[in-house]
Amino acid sequence: MAEPDAKKPKIPMSQVVATKNMPFRIYMGYDSHEDITFEVAKYSIMKYASVPVEVIPLKRAELQARGVYTRTQDPKQTTEFTYCRFFVPYLNNYKGWAMFVDDDFLWTRDIAELLDMIDDSKALMCVQHDYKPTVSVKLAGREQSAYPRKNWSSMVLWNCGHPANAGVDLETINKESGAYLHRFTWITDDSLIGEIPFEWNFLVEWYVPDKDEEKPPGAIHYTEGGPWFPDYRNTDYAKEWFAHMKEYEATLPKQRLLCPFELFSTKGGKVLEGYPNSNEVWTWTD
């Protein structure tokens, strides 16, 4: 017979999700300039997931319409959802676990592997990159900013009900600086930030692919520009992204239109052919 104070063995989160049959919430950044990026990332998560998951697009315009997002445009933000990620605990009613992830990811393995790393003692968990950008521009020619804990917030497992996350309320999100938020400054005890292996936020053009790898990283992050941009067609893991894009397109009732970022180039990259708007040109205006 077990001692009265004996700890019960931890039940893996994937088992909890499967048993309750309640989808694990994944809040994914959404930028209207790159709809295909969101759709391929969502498709790849769903393709490999062995547990029920719900992928929720984080759209700035919707949060603004609800009166939740009141920040003014930050000239340094490179996506519409730069600050939306910090609303996850609020949107999840400060209860349970949920995930935020950027849209420029490709998932190649079962997300249950990641969920089983969850540690209830942590306020949040992320890949703790020692990342210093080597280029001055990214994405659609936007300025690349360097700061401590760069890219930590691009994929976060949030323990929404943890007392430390009471510090990321609406006032804080809408008033504090990007540096304060992206560094998780409201968490004053660094031991509350759990660490996830880098293969679950593998930074393309920063981490070097293993030529002998038996399987790709679990989550590939095209942080400096993905293959949907004409100028990044040959980046690492481009073939894998296009393969998933084709699978996603095969599920559509009709051929899609290219989105703005697929029509944008600063280096003479060629737009994908065969789409209704392949001959259009898009220039950055906002």
PDB file of C-alpha atoms in Angstrom:
ATOM      1  CA  MET A   1       0.000   0.000   0.000  1.00  0.00           C
ATOM      2  CA  ALA A   2       1.381   3.390  -0.974  1.00  0.00           C
ATOM      3  CA  GLU A   3       2.418   5.851   1.699  1.00  0.00           C
ATOM      4  CA  PRO A   4      -0.201   8.578   2.317  1.00  0.00           C
ATOM      5  CA  ASP A   5       2.155  11.296   1.070  1.00  0.00           C
ATOM      6  CA  ALA A   6       3.412   9.372  -1.940  1.00  0.00           C
ATOM      7  CA  LYS A   7       3.215  11.387  -5.162  1.00  0.00           C
ATOM      8  CA  LYS A   8       0.965  10.066  -7.872  1.00  0.00           C
ATOM      9  CA  PRO A   9       2.775   9.412 -11.148  1.00  0.00           C
ATOM     10  CA  LYS A  10       2.369  12.234 -13.653  1.00  0.00           C
ATOM     11  CA  ILE A  11      -0.182  11.470 -16.347  1.00  0.00           C
ATOM     12  CA  PRO A  12       1.151  12.545 -19.772  1.00  0.00           C
ATOM     13  CA  MET A  13      -0.741  15.503 -21.218  1.00  0.00           C
ATOM     14  CA  SER A  14      -1.474  13.594 -24.424  1.00  0.00           C
ATOM     15  CA  GLN A  15      -3.236  10.949 -22.353  1.00  0.00           C
ATOM     16  CA  VAL A  16      -5.200  13.608 -20.475  1.00  0.00           C
ATOM     17  CA  VAL A  17      -6.329  15.196 -23.752  1.00  0.00           C
ATOM     18  CA  ALA A  18      -7.237  11.850 -25.308  1.00  0.00           C
ATOM     19  CA  THR A  19      -9.124  10.646 -22.226  1.00  0.00           C
ATOM     20  CA  LYS A  20     -11.178  13.811 -21.802  1.00  0.00           C
ATOM     21  CA  ASN A  21     -11.686  14.063 -25.565  1.00  0.00           C
ATOM     22  CA  MET A  22     -11.295  17.822 -25.200  1.00  0.00           C
ATOM     23  CA  PRO A  23      -9.098  19.290 -27.937  1.00  0.00           C
ATOM     24  CA  PHE A  24      -5.852  20.887 -26.832  1.00  0.00           C
ATOM     25  CA  ARG A  25      -5.971  24.535 -27.886  1.00  0.00           C
ATOM     26  CA  ILE A  26      -3.286  25.827 -30.186  1.00  0.00           C
ATOM     27  CA  TYR A  27      -3.458  29.570 -30.787  1.00  0.00           C
ATOM     28  CA  MET A  28      -1.603  30.291 -34.021  1.00  0.00           C
ATOM     29  CA  GLY A  29      -0.544  33.697 -35.252  1.00  0.00           C
ATOM     30  CA  TYR A  30      -2.366  34.837 -38.387  1.00  0.00           C
ATOM     31  CA  ASP A  31      -1.172  37.486 -40.828  1.00  0.00           C
ATOM     32  CA  SER A  32      -3.468  38.434 -43.712  1.00  0.00           C
ATOM     33  CA  HIS A  33      -0.447  38.838 -46.006  1.00  0.00           C
ATOM     34  CA  GLU A  34       0.418  35.129 -45.771  1.00  0.00           C
ATOM     35  CA  ASP A  35      -2.749  33.084 -45.404  1.00  0.00           C
ATOM     36  CA  ILE A  36      -1.088  30.059 -47.021  1.00  0.00           C
ATOM     37  CA  THR A  37       1.544  30.017 -44.287  1.00  0.00           C
ATOM     38  CA  PHE A  38      -1.121  29.636 -41.611  1.00  0.00           C
ATOM     39  CA  GLU A  39      -3.016  27.012 -43.591  1.00  0.00           C
ATOM     40  CA  VAL A  40       0.030  24.830 -44.234  1.00  0.00           C
ATOM     41  CA  ALA A  41       1.146  25.060 -40.604  1.00  0.00           C
ATOM     42  CA  LYS A  42      -2.348  24.124 -39.423  1.00  0.00           C
ATOM     43  CA  TYR A  43      -2.586  21.296 -41.948  1.00  0.00           C
ATOM     44  CA  SER A  44       0.752  19.854 -40.845  1.00  0.00           C
ATOM     45  CA  ILE A  45      -0.211  19.908 -37.153  1.00  0.00           C
ATOM     46  CA  MET A  46      -3.496  18.157 -37.849  1.00  0.00           C
ATOM     47  CA  LYS A  47      -1.886  15.624 -40.200  1.00  0.00           C
ATOM     48  CA  TYR A  48       0.384  14.135 -37.557  1.00  0.00           C
ATOM     49  CA  ALA A  49      -1.603  14.733 -34.352  1.00  0.00           C
ATOM     50  CA  SER A  50      -2.669  11.565 -32.544  1.00  0.00           C
ATOM     51  CA  VAL A  51      -4.696  13.542 -29.998  1.00  0.00           C
ATOM     52  CA  PRO A  52      -7.548  16.008 -30.579  1.00  0.00           C
ATOM     53  CA  VAL A  53      -6.311  19.550 -31.135  1.00  0.00           C
ATOM     54  CA  GLU A  54      -8.037  22.803 -32.024  1.00  0.00           C
ATOM     55  CA  VAL A  55      -6.054  25.351 -34.036  1.00  0.00           C
ATOM     56  CA  ILE A  56      -7.347  28.866 -33.392  1.00  0.00           C
ATOM     57  CA  PRO A  57      -6.139  31.748 -35.611  1.00  0.00           C
ATOM     58  CA  LEU A  58      -5.016  34.779 -33.634  1.00  0.00           C
ATOM     59  CA  LYS A  59      -6.205  37.677 -35.786  1.00  0.00           C
ATOM     60  CA  ARG A  60      -5.355  41.179 -34.669  1.00  0.00           C
ATOM     61  CA  ALA A  61      -8.388  42.702 -36.399  1.00  0.00           C
ATOM     62  CA  GLU A  62     -10.748  40.418 -34.470  1.00  0.00           C
ATOM     63  CA  LEU A  63      -9.110  41.244 -31.141  1.00  0.00           C
ATOM     64  CA  GLN A  64      -9.332  44.940 -31.992  1.00  0.00           C
ATOM     65  CA  ALA A  65     -13.031  44.608 -32.874  1.00  0.00           C
ATOM     66  CA  ARG A  66     -13.638  43.014 -29.473  1.00  0.00           C
ATOM     67  CA  GLY A  67     -11.923  45.936 -27.754  1.00  0.00           C
ATOM     68  CA  VAL A  68      -9.271  43.604 -26.350  1.00  0.00           C
ATOM     69  CA  TYR A  69      -6.332  44.753 -28.469  1.00  0.00           C
ATOM     70  CA  THR A  70      -5.821  48.514 -28.094  1.00  0.00           C
ATOM     71  CA  ARG A  71      -2.138  48.946 -28.913  1.00  0.00           C
ATOM     72  CA  THR A  72      -1.105  51.335 -31.652  1.00  0.00           C
ATOM     73  CA  GLN A  73       0.977  50.035 -34.569  1.00  0.00           C
ATOM     74  CA  ASP A  74       4.573  49.365 -33.569  1.00  0.00           C
ATOM     75  CA  PRO A  75       6.958  50.221 -36.442  1.00  0.00           C
ATOM     76  CA  LYS A  76       9.230  47.367 -35.335  1.00  0.00           C
ATOM     77  CA  GLN A  77       6.611  44.623 -35.545  1.00  0.00           C
ATOM     78  CA  THR A  78       7.071  42.366 -38.557  1.00  0.00           C
ATOM     79  CA  THR A  79       3.712  40.552 -38.379  1.00  0.00           C
ATOM     80  CA  GLU A  80       0.144  41.486 -37.529  1.00  0.00           C
ATOM     81  CA  PHE A  81       0.211  39.055 -34.589  1.00  0.00           C
ATOM     82  CA  THR A  82       3.445  40.268 -32.956  1.00  0.00           C
ATOM     83  CA  TYR A  83       1.599  41.102 -29.729  1.00  0.00           C
ATOM     84  CA  CYS A  84      -1.409  38.802 -30.100  1.00  0.00           C
ATOM     85  CA  ARG A  85       0.524  35.851 -28.648  1.00  0.00           C
ATOM     86  CA  PHE A  86       0.446  37.368 -25.177  1.00  0.00           C
ATOM     87  CA  PHE A  87      -3.360  37.226 -25.055  1.00  0.00           C
ATOM     88  CA  VAL A  88      -3.334  33.418 -24.836  1.00  0.00           C
ATOM     89  CA  PRO A  89      -3.767  33.160 -21.024  1.00  0.00           C
ATOM     90  CA  TYR A  90      -6.606  35.717 -21.210  1.00  0.00           C
ATOM     91  CA  LEU A  91      -8.288  33.973 -24.145  1.00  0.00           C
ATOM     92  CA  ASN A  92      -8.006  30.675 -22.292  1.00  0.00           C
ATOM     93  CA  ASN A  93      -9.682  32.233 -19.228  1.00  0.00           C
ATOM     94  CA  TYR A  94      -6.440  31.862 -17.256  1.00  0.00           C
ATOM     95  CA  LYS A  95      -7.104  28.124 -17.013  1.00  0.00           C
ATOM     96  CA  GLY A  96      -5.260  25.009 -18.145  1.00  0.00           C
ATOM     97  CA  TRP A  97      -2.533  24.641 -20.717  1.00  0.00           C
ATOM     98  CA  ALA A  98      -2.563  26.031 -24.256  1.00  0.00           C
ATOM     99  CA  MET A  99       0.018  26.738 -26.898  1.00  0.00           C
ATOM    100  CA  PHE A 100       0.959  29.720 -29.011  1.00  0.00           C
ATOM    101  CA  VAL A 101       2.947  29.272 -32.189  1.00  0.00           C
ATOM    102  CA  ASP A 102       3.913  31.522 -35.091  1.00  0.00           C
ATOM    103  CA  ASP A 103       2.385  30.694 -38.456  1.00  0.00           C
ATOM    104  CA  ASP A 104       5.724  30.208 -40.244  1.00  0.00           C
ATOM    105  CA  PHE A 105       6.221  26.681 -38.893  1.00  0.00           C
ATOM    106  CA  LEU A 106       6.022  23.278 -40.510  1.00  0.00           C
ATOM    107  CA  TRP A 107       5.166  20.385 -38.214  1.00  0.00           C
ATOM    108  CA  THR A 108       6.584  16.994 -39.145  1.00  0.00           C
ATOM    109  CA  ARG A 109       5.856  14.893 -36.066  1.00  0.00           C
ATOM    110  CA  ASP A 110       3.057  14.149 -33.614  1.00  0.00           C
ATOM    111  CA  ILE A 111       2.427  17.120 -31.347  1.00  0.00           C
ATOM    112  CA  ALA A 112       1.644  14.625 -28.574  1.00  0.00           C
ATOM    113  CA  GLU A 113       5.422  14.222 -28.202  1.00  0.00           C
ATOM    114  CA  LEU A 114       5.663  17.901 -27.313  1.00  0.00           C
ATOM    115  CA  LEU A 115       2.631  17.944 -25.030  1.00  0.00           C
ATOM    116  CA  ASP A 116       4.088  15.111 -22.965  1.00  0.00           C
ATOM    117  CA  MET A 117       6.951  17.422 -21.969  1.00  0.00           C
ATOM    118  CA  ILE A 118       4.569  19.708 -20.083  1.00  0.00           C
ATOM    119  CA  ASP A 119       5.650  20.431 -16.507  1.00  0.00           C
ATOM    120  CA  ASP A 120       2.885  21.796 -14.280  1.00  0.00           C
ATOM    121  CA  SER A 121       5.422  23.574 -12.052  1.00  0.00           C
ATOM    122  CA  LYS A 122       6.320  25.975 -14.885  1.00  0.00           C
ATOM    123  CA  ALA A 123       4.495  29.173 -15.851  1.00  0.00           C
ATOM    124  CA  LEU A 124       5.415  28.613 -19.472  1.00  0.00           C
ATOM    125  CA  MET A 125       7.753  26.481 -21.540  1.00  0.00           C
ATOM    126  CA  CYS A 126       9.687  27.283 -24.707  1.00  0.00           C
ATOM    127  CA  VAL A 127      12.851  26.599 -26.659  1.00  0.00           C
ATOM    128  CA  GLN A 128      15.473  28.828 -25.078  1.00  0.00           C
ATOM    129  CA  HIS A 129      17.472  29.869 -28.123  1.00  0.00           C
ATOM    130  CA  ASP A 130      20.844  31.545 -27.885  1.00  0.00           C
ATOM    131  CA  TYR A 131      19.967  33.317 -31.097  1.00  0.00           C
ATOM    132  CA  LYS A 132      21.589  36.417 -32.558  1.00  0.00           C
ATOM    133  CA  PRO A 133      20.317  37.242 -36.064  1.00  0.00           C
ATOM    134  CA  THR A 134      22.990  37.393 -38.749  1.00  0.00           C
ATOM    135  CA  VAL A 135      20.911  39.437 -41.199  1.00  0.00           C
ATOM    136  CA  SER A 136      19.506  42.956 -40.871  1.00  0.00           C
ATOM    137  CA  VAL A 137      16.250  42.269 -42.723  1.00  0.00           C
ATOM    138  CA  LYS A 138      13.737  39.424 -42.681  1.00  0.00           C
ATOM    139  CA  LEU A 139      10.457  38.389 -44.256  1.00  0.00           C
ATOM    140  CA  ALA A 140       9.176  41.025 -46.672  1.00  0.00           C
ATOM    141  CA  GLY A 141      12.229  43.247 -46.371  1.00  0.00           C
ATOM    142  CA  ARG A 142      11.300  44.235 -42.824  1.00  0.00           C
ATOM    143  CA  GLU A 143      13.944  45.236 -40.268  1.00  0.00           C
ATOM    144  CA  GLN A 144      15.371  42.377 -38.206  1.00  0.00           C
ATOM    145  CA  SER A 145      15.605  43.281 -34.504  1.00  0.00           C
ATOM    146  CA  ALA A 146      18.020  41.636 -32.074  1.00  0.00           C
ATOM    147  CA  TYR A 147      17.214  41.381 -28.364  1.00  0.00           C
ATOM    148  CA  PRO A 148      17.732  38.996 -25.425  1.00  0.00           C
ATOM    149  CA  ARG A 149      15.594  35.842 -25.560  1.00  0.00           C
ATOM    150  CA  LYS A 150      15.057  36.373 -29.267  1.00  0.00           C
ATOM    151  CA  ASN A 151      12.536  33.888 -30.673  1.00  0.00           C
ATOM    152  CA  TRP A 152      11.672  32.398 -27.283  1.00  0.00           C
ATOM    153  CA  SER A 153       8.109  33.666 -27.687  1.00  0.00           C
ATOM    154  CA  SER A 154       7.635  32.212 -31.183  1.00  0.00           C
ATOM    155  CA  MET A 155       6.395  28.915 -29.725  1.00  0.00           C
ATOM    156  CA  VAL A 156       5.187  28.816 -26.129  1.00  0.00           C
ATOM    157  CA  LEU A 157       3.400  26.259 -24.007  1.00  0.00           C
ATOM    158  CA  TRP A 158       1.392  28.429 -21.623  1.00  0.00           C
ATOM    159  CA  ASN A 159       0.336  27.280 -18.164  1.00  0.00           C
ATOM    160  CA  CYS A 160      -2.514  29.778 -18.300  1.00  0.00           C
ATOM    161  CA  GLY A 161      -3.621  29.328 -14.701  1.00  0.00           C
ATOM    162  CA  HIS A 162      -0.173  29.671 -13.145  1.00  0.00           C
ATOM    163  CA  PRO A 163      -0.100  32.547 -10.611  1.00  0.00           C
ATOM    164  CA  ALA A 164       2.860  34.149 -12.390  1.00  0.00           C
ATOM    165  CA  ASN A 165       0.766  34.660 -15.524  1.00  0.00           C
ATOM    166  CA  ALA A 166      -1.643  36.909 -13.676  1.00  0.00           C
ATOM    167  CA  GLY A 167       1.023  39.461 -14.560  1.00  0.00           C
ATOM    168  CA  VAL A 168       0.202  39.274 -18.255  1.00  0.00           C
ATOM    169  CA  ASP A 169      -3.183  40.988 -18.095  1.00  0.00           C
ATOM    170  CA  LEU A 170      -4.813  43.208 -20.721  1.00  0.00           C
ATOM    171  CA  GLU A 171      -3.303  46.413 -19.375  1.00  0.00           C
ATOM    172  CA  THR A 172       0.185  44.932 -19.426  1.00  0.00           C
ATOM    173  CA  ILE A 173      -0.179  43.532 -22.939  1.00  0.00           C
ATOM    174  CA  ASN A 174      -1.474  46.798 -24.362  1.00  0.00           C
ATOM    175  CA  LYS A 175       0.905  49.179 -22.581  1.00  0.00           C
ATOM    176  CA  GLU A 176       4.232  47.451 -22.011  1.00  0.00           C
ATOM    177  CA  SER A 177       7.025  47.486 -24.572  1.00  0.00           C
ATOM    178  CA  GLY A 178       7.770  44.678 -26.953  1.00  0.00           C
ATOM    179  CA  ALA A 179      11.042  44.068 -25.120  1.00  0.00           C
ATOM    180  CA  TYR A 180       9.190  43.625 -21.814  1.00  0.00           C
ATOM    181  CA  LEU A 181       6.717  41.156 -23.293  1.00  0.00           C
ATOM    182  CA  HIS A 182       8.957  39.073 -25.543  1.00  0.00           C
ATOM    183  CA  ARG A 183      11.405  38.548 -22.678  1.00  0.00           C
ATOM    184  CA  PHE A 184       8.590  37.371 -20.346  1.00  0.00           C
ATOM    185  CA  THR A 185       9.635  40.069 -17.880  1.00  0.00           C
ATOM    186  CA  TRP A 186       6.493  39.689 -15.754  1.00  0.00           C
ATOM    187  CA  ILE A 187       7.917  36.325 -14.669  1.00  0.00           C
ATOM    188  CA  THR A 188      10.463  37.364 -12.045  1.00  0.00           C
ATOM    189  CA  ASP A 189      11.686  33.845 -11.275  1.00  0.00           C
ATOM    190  CA  ASP A 190      13.511  32.399 -14.287  1.00  0.00           C
ATOM    191  CA  SER A 191      13.099  28.873 -12.925  1.00  0.00           C
ATOM    192  CA  LEU A 192       9.409  29.155 -13.854  1.00  0.00           C
ATOM    193  CA  ILE A 193      10.341  29.214 -17.549  1.00  0.00           C
ATOM    194  CA  GLY A 194      10.671  25.583 -18.623  1.00  0.00           C
ATOM    195  CA  GLU A 195      12.910  24.462 -21.455  1.00  0.00           C
ATOM    196  CA  ILE A 196      11.911  22.498 -24.558  1.00  0.00           C
ATOM    197  CA  PRO A 197      14.427  20.791 -26.907  1.00  0.00           C
ATOM    198  CA  PHE A 198      15.394  22.940 -29.890  1.00  0.00           C
ATOM    199  CA  GLU A 199      14.023  20.394 -32.381  1.00  0.00           C
ATOM    200  CA  TRP A 200      10.547  21.748 -31.519  1.00  0.00           C
ATOM    201  CA  ASN A 201      11.450  25.237 -32.742  1.00  0.00           C
ATOM    202  CA  PHE A 202      14.185  24.539 -35.260  1.00  0.00           C
ATOM    203  CA  LEU A 203      15.308  27.890 -36.659  1.00  0.00           C
ATOM    204  CA  VAL A 204      15.992  27.554 -40.373  1.00  0.00           C
ATOM    205  CA  GLU A 205      19.181  29.321 -41.504  1.00  0.00           C
ATOM    206  CA  TRP A 206      20.369  29.304 -37.876  1.00  0.00           C
ATOM    207  CA  TYR A 207      20.467  25.658 -36.845  1.00  0.00           C
ATOM    208  CA  VAL A 208      22.301  23.373 -39.272  1.00  0.00           C
ATOM    209  CA  PRO A 209      20.352  20.336 -40.503  1.00  0.00           C
ATOM    210  CA  ASP A 210      21.885  16.976 -39.673  1.00  0.00           C
ATOM    211  CA  LYS A 211      22.667  15.304 -43.003  1.00  0.00           C
ATOM    212  CA  ASP A 212      22.349  11.898 -41.373  1.00  0.00           C
ATOM    213  CA  GLU A 213      19.093  12.617 -39.558  1.00  0.00           C
ATOM    214  CA  GLU A 214      16.578   9.785 -39.689  1.00  0.00           C
ATOM    215  CA  LYS A 215      13.714  12.217 -39.270  1.00  0.00           C
ATOM    216  CA  PRO A 216      13.436  16.008 -39.551  1.00  0.00           C
ATOM    217  CA  PRO A 217      12.982  18.283 -36.536  1.00  0.00           C
ATOM    218  CA  GLY A 218       9.517  18.095 -35.003  1.00  0.00           C
ATOM    219  CA  ALA A 219       8.733  21.746 -35.764  1.00  0.00           C
ATOM    220  CA  ILE A 220      10.626  23.624 -38.472  1.00  0.00           C
ATOM    221  CA  HIS A 221      10.564  27.419 -38.092  1.00  0.00           C
ATOM    222  CA  TYR A 222      11.288  29.541 -41.170  1.00  0.00           C
ATOM    223  CA  THR A 223      12.000  32.564 -39.005  1.00  0.00           C
ATOM    224  CA  GLU A 224      13.967  34.662 -41.509  1.00  0.00           C
ATOM    225  CA  GLY A 225      11.771  33.856 -44.495  1.00  0.00           C
ATOM    226  CA  GLY A 226      10.045  30.737 -45.760  1.00  0.00           C
ATOM    227  CA  PRO A 227       9.787  29.186 -49.229  1.00  0.00           C
ATOM    228  CA  TRP A 228       6.435  30.898 -49.901  1.00  0.00           C
ATOM    229  CA  PHE A 229       8.530  34.050 -50.464  1.00  0.00           C
ATOM    230  CA  PRO A 230      10.019  34.099 -53.983  1.00  0.00           C
ATOM    231  CA  ASP A 231      13.382  35.087 -52.484  1.00  0.00           C
ATOM    232  CA  TYR A 232      13.531  32.054 -50.159  1.00  0.00           C
ATOM    233  CA  ARG A 233      12.648  29.230 -52.546  1.00  0.00           C
ATOM    234  CA  ASN A 234      15.807  27.248 -51.783  1.00  0.00           C
ATOM    235  CA  THR A 235      15.985  27.646 -48.020  1.00  0.00           C
ATOM    236  CA  ASP A 236      16.507  24.549 -45.875  1.00  0.00           C
ATOM    237  CA  TYR A 237      13.456  22.274 -45.701  1.00  0.00           C
ATOM    238  CA  ALA A 238      11.788  24.068 -48.630  1.00  0.00           C
ATOM    239  CA  LYS A 239      10.910  20.758 -50.301  1.00  0.00           C
ATOM    240  CA  GLU A 240       9.156  19.569 -47.158  1.00  0.00           C
ATOM    241  CA  TRP A 241       7.090  22.761 -46.977  1.00  0.00           C
ATOM    242  CA  PHE A 242       6.041  22.584 -50.639  1.00  0.00           C
ATOM    243  CA  ALA A 243       5.084  18.926 -50.268  1.00  0.00           C
ATOM    244  CA  HIS A 244       2.708  19.822 -47.431  1.00  0.00           C
ATOM    245  CA  MET A 245       1.424  22.835 -49.376  1.00  0.00           C
ATOM    246  CA  LYS A 246       0.485  20.570 -52.289  1.00  0.00           C
ATOM    247  CA  GLU A 247      -1.282  18.163 -49.934  1.00  0.00           C
ATOM    248  CA  TYR A 248      -3.230  21.068 -48.433  1.00  0.00           C
ATOM    249  CA  GLU A 249      -4.148  22.456 -51.869  1.00  0.00           C
ATOM    250  CA  ALA A 250      -5.497  19.036 -52.850  1.00  0.00           C
ATOM    251  CA  THR A 251      -8.148  19.439 -50.140  1.00  0.00           C
ATOM    252  CA  LEU A 252      -9.492  22.697 -51.619  1.00  0.00           C
ATOM    253  CA  PRO A 253     -12.631  22.784 -53.802  1.00  0.00           C
ATOM    254  CA  LYS A 254     -10.938  25.124 -56.285  1.00  0.00           C
ATOM    255  CA  GLN A 255      -7.544  26.609 -57.003  1.00  0.00           C
ATOM    256  CA  ARG A 256      -6.510  29.240 -54.487  1.00  0.00           C
ATOM    257  CA  LEU A 257      -5.074  32.690 -55.133  1.00  0.00           C
ATOM    258  CA  LEU A 258      -1.509  33.513 -54.200  1.00  0.00           C
ATOM    259  CA  CYS A 259      -1.362  35.724 -51.119  1.00  0.00           C
ATOM    260  CA  PRO A 260       0.561  39.040 -50.998  1.00  0.00           C
ATOM    261  CA  PHE A 261       3.845  37.688 -49.614  1.00  0.00           C
ATOM    262  CA  GLU A 262       3.923  35.073 -52.398  1.00  0.00           C
ATOM    263  CA  LEU A 263       3.929  37.976 -54.865  1.00  0.00           C
ATOM    264  CA  PHE A 264       6.650  40.011 -53.139  1.00  0.00           C
ATOM    265  CA  SER A 265      10.352  40.016 -53.954  1.00  0.00           C
ATOM    266  CA  THR A 266      13.284  42.308 -53.247  1.00  0.00           C
ATOM    267  CA  LYS A 267      15.870  40.071 -54.949  1.00  0.00           C
ATOM    268  CA  GLY A 268      14.186  39.136 -58.205  1.00  0.00           C
ATOM    269  CA  GLY A 269      12.713  35.850 -57.033  1.00  0.00           C
ATOM    270  CA  LYS A 270      10.161  34.284 -59.373  1.00  0.00           C
ATOM    271  CA  VAL A 271       6.489  34.046 -58.422  1.00  0.00           C
ATOM    272  CA  LEU A 272       4.927  30.573 -58.555  1.00  0.00           C
ATOM    273  CA  GLU A 273       3.312  29.939 -61.923  1.00  0.00           C
ATOM    274  CA  GLY A 274      -0.081  28.452 -62.690  1.00  0.00           C
ATOM    275  CA  TYR A 275      -2.224  30.402 -60.230  1.00  0.00           C
ATOM    276  CA  PRO A 276      -4.988  32.842 -61.279  1.00  0.00           C
ATOM    277  CA  ASN A 277      -2.997  35.844 -60.020  1.00  0.00           C
ATOM    278  CA  SER A 278       0.560  34.673 -60.783  1.00  0.00           C
ATOM    279  CA  ASN A 279       1.146  37.714 -63.009  1.00  0.00           C
ATOM    280  CA  GLU A 280       0.258  40.243 -60.317  1.00  0.00           C
ATOM    281  CA  VAL A 281       2.818  42.308 -58.398  1.00  0.00           C
ATOM    282  CA  TRP A 282       2.501  43.255 -54.737  1.00  0.00           C
ATOM    283  CA  THR A 283       4.437  45.989 -52.946  1.00  0.00           C
ATOM    284  CA  TRP A 284       4.636  46.665 -49.231  1.00  0.00           C
ATOM    285  CA  THR A 285       2.299  49.509 -48.243  1.00  0.00           C
ATOM    286  CA  ASP A 286       1.525  49.095 -44.500  1.00  0.00           C
TER     287      ASP A 286
END
